[in-house]
Coordinates of C-alpha atoms in Angstrom, one line a residue:
M28 CA 54.3 54.9 74.8
K29 CA 56.0 54.6 78.4
K30 CA 59.5 54.8 76.5
V31 CA 58.5 57.9 74.7
L32 CA 57.4 59.6 77.8
V33 CA 60.7 58.6 79.8
S34 CA 62.8 60.1 76.8
L35 CA 60.8 63.2 76.8
C36 CA 61.2 63.5 80.6
M37 CA 65.1 62.9 80.2
A38 CA 65.3 65.3 77.4
G39 CA 63.1 67.9 79.6
A40 CA 65.5 67.3 82.5
L41 CA 68.6 67.6 80.4
V42 CA 67.3 71.2 78.9
A43 CA 66.9 72.2 82.3
L44 CA 70.3 71.3 83.4
S45 CA 71.8 73.0 80.5
S46 CA 70.0 76.1 81.2
C47 CA 71.2 76.3 84.8
R48 CA 74.7 75.7 83.7
S49 CA 74.4 78.2 80.9
S50 CA 72.9 80.8 83.6
K51 CA 75.7 80.0 86.3
D52 CA 78.4 80.3 83.9
A53 CA 77.2 83.2 81.5
A54 CA 79.2 86.1 82.0
T55 CA 78.8 89.7 80.6
L56 CA 81.1 92.5 80.5
S57 CA 79.4 94.2 83.4
S58 CA 80.2 91.0 85.6
I59 CA 84.2 91.8 85.6
S60 CA 83.8 95.2 86.5
G61 CA 85.7 96.3 89.5
E62 CA 88.6 94.9 91.4
W63 CA 89.6 91.2 92.0
N64 CA 92.1 89.3 94.0
I65 CA 94.0 86.7 92.2
I66 CA 93.6 83.9 94.4
E67 CA 94.1 80.7 92.4
I68 CA 96.4 80.0 89.1
N69 CA 96.2 77.0 87.1
G70 CA 94.7 75.2 89.7
A71 CA 97.2 76.1 92.7
A72 CA 96.1 78.5 95.4
V73 CA 97.8 81.8 95.5
V74 CA 99.6 82.4 98.6
P75 CA 100.9 86.1 99.3
A76 CA 104.4 86.6 100.7
P77 CA 104.5 87.6 104.4
N78 CA 103.2 91.3 105.0
Q79 CA 101.8 91.4 101.3
E80 CA 98.3 91.4 99.8
F81 CA 96.8 89.1 97.4
P82 CA 97.9 90.1 93.7
F83 CA 94.8 91.8 92.0
I84 CA 93.5 92.8 88.9
G85 CA 91.0 95.8 88.3
F86 CA 88.8 96.3 85.1
D87 CA 87.2 99.6 84.2
T88 CA 84.3 98.5 81.8
K89 CA 83.5 101.9 81.0
T90 CA 86.8 102.9 79.6
G91 CA 88.6 99.6 79.0
Q92 CA 91.4 100.2 81.4
V93 CA 93.0 97.4 83.2
Y94 CA 95.1 97.8 86.4
G95 CA 96.3 96.0 89.3
N96 CA 99.3 94.4 90.9
S97 CA 101.0 91.0 90.0
G98 CA 102.6 90.5 93.6
C99 CA 105.4 93.1 93.4
N100 CA 104.9 95.4 90.3
R101 CA 101.9 97.3 89.2
L102 CA 100.0 96.2 86.2
M103 CA 98.4 98.8 83.6
G104 CA 96.8 98.4 80.2
S105 CA 93.5 98.1 78.2
F106 CA 91.0 95.6 76.6
D107 CA 88.4 95.9 73.9
V108 CA 85.0 96.7 75.6
N109 CA 83.5 95.8 72.4
A110 CA 84.4 92.4 72.2
K111 CA 82.1 89.5 72.3
P112 CA 80.8 88.9 75.8
G113 CA 83.3 86.2 77.4
Q114 CA 86.1 87.5 75.2
I115 CA 89.0 89.5 76.6
D116 CA 92.6 89.7 75.6
L117 CA 95.4 90.8 78.4
G118 CA 98.5 89.8 76.4
A119 CA 99.6 93.6 76.1
L120 CA 99.5 94.2 79.7
G121 CA 102.5 96.7 80.8
S122 CA 104.3 96.8 84.1
T123 CA 106.7 98.5 86.5
R124 CA 110.0 96.8 86.9
M125 CA 110.8 96.7 90.5
M126 CA 112.3 93.9 92.3
C127 CA 110.9 92.1 95.1
P128 CA 111.8 89.4 97.7
D129 CA 109.0 87.1 96.1
M130 CA 109.1 87.2 92.4
E131 CA 107.9 83.9 92.0
T132 CA 104.3 84.7 92.5
E133 CA 105.1 87.7 89.8
R134 CA 106.2 85.1 87.3
V135 CA 103.3 82.8 87.6
V136 CA 100.7 85.6 87.5
T137 CA 102.3 87.6 84.8
E138 CA 102.7 84.3 82.6
A139 CA 98.8 83.4 83.1
L140 CA 97.6 86.7 82.4
N141 CA 99.5 86.5 79.1
K142 CA 97.5 83.7 78.1
V143 CA 94.0 85.1 79.0
A144 CA 91.7 85.0 76.1
G145 CA 87.9 85.0 78.1
Y146 CA 86.1 85.0 81.2
T147 CA 83.6 83.1 82.8
G148 CA 81.2 83.1 85.9
T149 CA 82.1 80.8 88.8
E150 CA 80.8 80.3 92.5
A151 CA 83.8 82.3 93.8
G152 CA 83.5 85.1 91.2
V153 CA 84.9 85.2 87.9
A154 CA 87.6 83.0 86.1
L155 CA 90.0 84.3 83.5
T156 CA 90.4 81.3 80.9
D157 CA 92.3 80.5 77.7
A158 CA 91.9 80.3 74.1
E159 CA 90.2 76.7 74.6
G160 CA 88.1 77.7 77.5
K161 CA 90.3 76.3 80.3
E162 CA 90.5 78.4 83.5
L163 CA 93.6 79.8 84.1
V164 CA 93.0 82.4 86.9
I165 CA 90.4 82.4 89.8
L166 CA 89.3 86.1 90.7
Q167 CA 87.6 86.8 94.2
K168 CA 85.9 90.1 94.6
R169 CA 88.1 92.8 96.6
E170 CA 86.7 94.3 99.6
Q171 CA 87.0 98.1 99.4
K172 CA 88.6 99.8 102.4
V173 CA 86.7 102.9 103.3
L174 CA 88.8 106.1 103.5
S175 CA 88.1 109.3 105.3
L176 CA 89.6 112.9 104.6
A177 CA 92.3 112.1 107.3
D178 CA 93.9 109.3 105.4
L179 CA 94.9 111.9 102.7
A180 CA 96.9 114.2 105.1
G181 CA 100.7 114.4 104.0
E182 CA 102.9 114.1 101.1
W183 CA 102.2 111.8 98.3
K184 CA 104.1 111.0 95.2
I185 CA 102.0 111.0 91.9
A186 CA 102.9 107.5 90.8
T187 CA 100.3 107.4 87.5
V188 CA 98.6 109.7 85.3
D189 CA 95.5 108.3 83.4
G190 CA 97.0 104.7 84.1
A191 CA 100.6 105.6 82.8
E192 CA 103.4 105.4 85.0
V193 CA 105.0 108.6 85.9
V194 CA 108.8 108.5 84.9
V195 CA 111.0 111.2 86.5
G196 CA 114.0 112.4 84.1
K197 CA 117.1 113.5 85.7
E198 CA 116.4 117.1 85.6
D199 CA 112.7 116.8 86.4
K200 CA 111.3 117.4 90.0
V201 CA 109.1 114.6 91.6
P202 CA 105.4 115.3 91.2
F203 CA 103.4 115.3 94.5
L204 CA 100.7 116.6 96.1
A205 CA 100.6 117.2 99.8
F206 CA 97.3 117.7 101.8
D207 CA 96.7 119.9 104.5
T208 CA 93.4 118.5 106.0
A209 CA 92.8 120.7 108.7
E210 CA 93.1 123.9 106.5
M211 CA 91.6 122.4 103.3
R212 CA 94.7 123.5 101.4
V213 CA 97.1 121.6 98.9
H214 CA 100.3 122.0 97.5
G215 CA 102.8 120.2 95.5
N216 CA 104.9 120.2 92.3
A217 CA 103.5 119.0 88.7
G218 CA 106.9 118.0 87.5
C219 CA 108.2 121.2 86.9
N220 CA 106.2 124.0 88.7
L221 CA 105.0 124.5 91.9
I222 CA 101.1 124.1 92.3
N223 CA 99.0 125.6 95.5
G224 CA 95.2 125.5 95.9
G225 CA 92.3 124.2 97.9
F226 CA 90.0 121.3 97.9
S227 CA 86.4 120.8 99.3
Q228 CA 83.9 117.8 99.8
E229 CA 80.5 117.4 99.2
E230 CA 78.1 117.4 102.3
G231 CA 77.4 113.9 103.4
Q232 CA 80.1 112.5 100.7
P233 CA 83.1 111.2 102.5
A234 CA 84.9 110.0 99.4
S235 CA 84.0 113.1 97.3
L236 CA 87.1 115.4 96.6
R237 CA 87.5 118.5 94.4
F238 CA 90.5 120.9 93.7
S239 CA 89.9 124.5 93.5
Q240 CA 91.7 127.7 92.9
M241 CA 94.9 125.8 91.9
I242 CA 97.7 128.2 90.9
S243 CA 101.1 127.3 89.8
T244 CA 104.3 129.2 88.9
M245 CA 104.8 129.8 85.0
M246 CA 108.6 128.2 84.7
A247 CA 109.5 126.0 81.4
G248 CA 110.6 122.7 82.2
P249 CA 112.1 119.5 80.1
N250 CA 108.9 117.6 80.3
M251 CA 106.0 120.1 79.9
E252 CA 104.0 117.5 78.5
L253 CA 103.8 115.4 81.7
E254 CA 103.0 118.6 83.9
G255 CA 100.1 119.3 81.6
K256 CA 98.6 115.6 81.9
I257 CA 99.0 116.1 85.8
L258 CA 97.3 119.5 85.8
K259 CA 94.7 118.1 83.8
A260 CA 93.9 115.2 85.7
I261 CA 93.8 117.3 88.8
D262 CA 90.9 119.6 87.5
Q263 CA 89.0 116.1 86.8
V264 CA 89.3 114.8 90.4
R265 CA 86.1 114.2 92.0
S266 CA 86.6 111.4 94.7
F267 CA 89.2 109.4 96.2
A268 CA 89.3 105.6 97.0
A269 CA 91.9 103.1 98.5
G270 CA 94.2 101.2 96.4
E271 CA 96.3 98.1 97.3
N272 CA 99.4 98.6 99.7
G273 CA 98.3 102.1 101.0
V274 CA 97.8 103.5 97.5
I275 CA 95.2 106.5 97.1
I276 CA 93.2 106.6 93.7
L277 CA 91.9 109.8 92.7
Q278 CA 89.0 109.3 90.5
D279 CA 86.8 111.6 87.9
A280 CA 83.2 112.0 87.9
E281 CA 82.8 108.3 86.1
G282 CA 84.9 106.9 88.9
N283 CA 87.7 106.4 86.3
A284 CA 91.2 106.5 87.9
V285 CA 92.9 109.7 86.7
L286 CA 95.8 109.7 89.3
T287 CA 97.4 107.4 91.8
L288 CA 99.3 108.6 94.8
V289 CA 101.8 106.6 96.8
K290 CA 102.6 108.0 100.4
N291 CA 106.2 109.9 100.5
T292 CA 108.3 108.3 103.2
E293 CA 111.9 109.7 101.8
G294 CA 112.0 113.0 103.4
K295 CA 109.9 116.2 102.3
L296 CA 109.9 116.8 99.0
S297 CA 108.6 120.8 99.5
E298 CA 111.7 121.4 101.0

């Protein structure tokens, strides 16, 4: 009788432990939402280069968009939001093609992300795993910088539209937006035509942003498709947020990134 009771007690303890572990490791799609620093790869800590931030990855679980930075280049892509909980495929991520002093971190990050097939919860945050469930990448939630309207002042190149990198042809003009925060006015170029208008904020919402009364010239250019996408995205903007390395993210009503802006440091684009 005692042996039976001991066995039952041990079985109950094992069930309890199993339940605790399942609860700890359980991960749903919502648990990966947002932006995450990549702090460990294949068991080795990630050490950013001097004056650089951690490489990071962001998941928009409403639209299935992936974005981030692998240490030098911007990442972009998509994933299946209808996959089983705990499963994700990041093998088709695209990136820009810049060269940086530290390309080794870039190589390690991209190689690991190409092998990712799933995700699970950890004490630090989230782990991205391979097809066998081995932890490849450890993620830690990023702290978001709080911006004010003053942070928008000046000229900004339009770097991406709806997650796609803006590629400027030889005959195209550089798409940009320039904010006059004192007058609440904006001007710029959508790739061919000049644009002008105003912007406003909702009372008590310092991160809100909405463009109004935007007008443009009516010239025809070589890449009117890109211009159309930029103008459509501008009309959808409802807020702004900080990205990595000083990037500004303009978001729609659902918080999805529709435009990303990079500060212009190469002389005035409006001249």
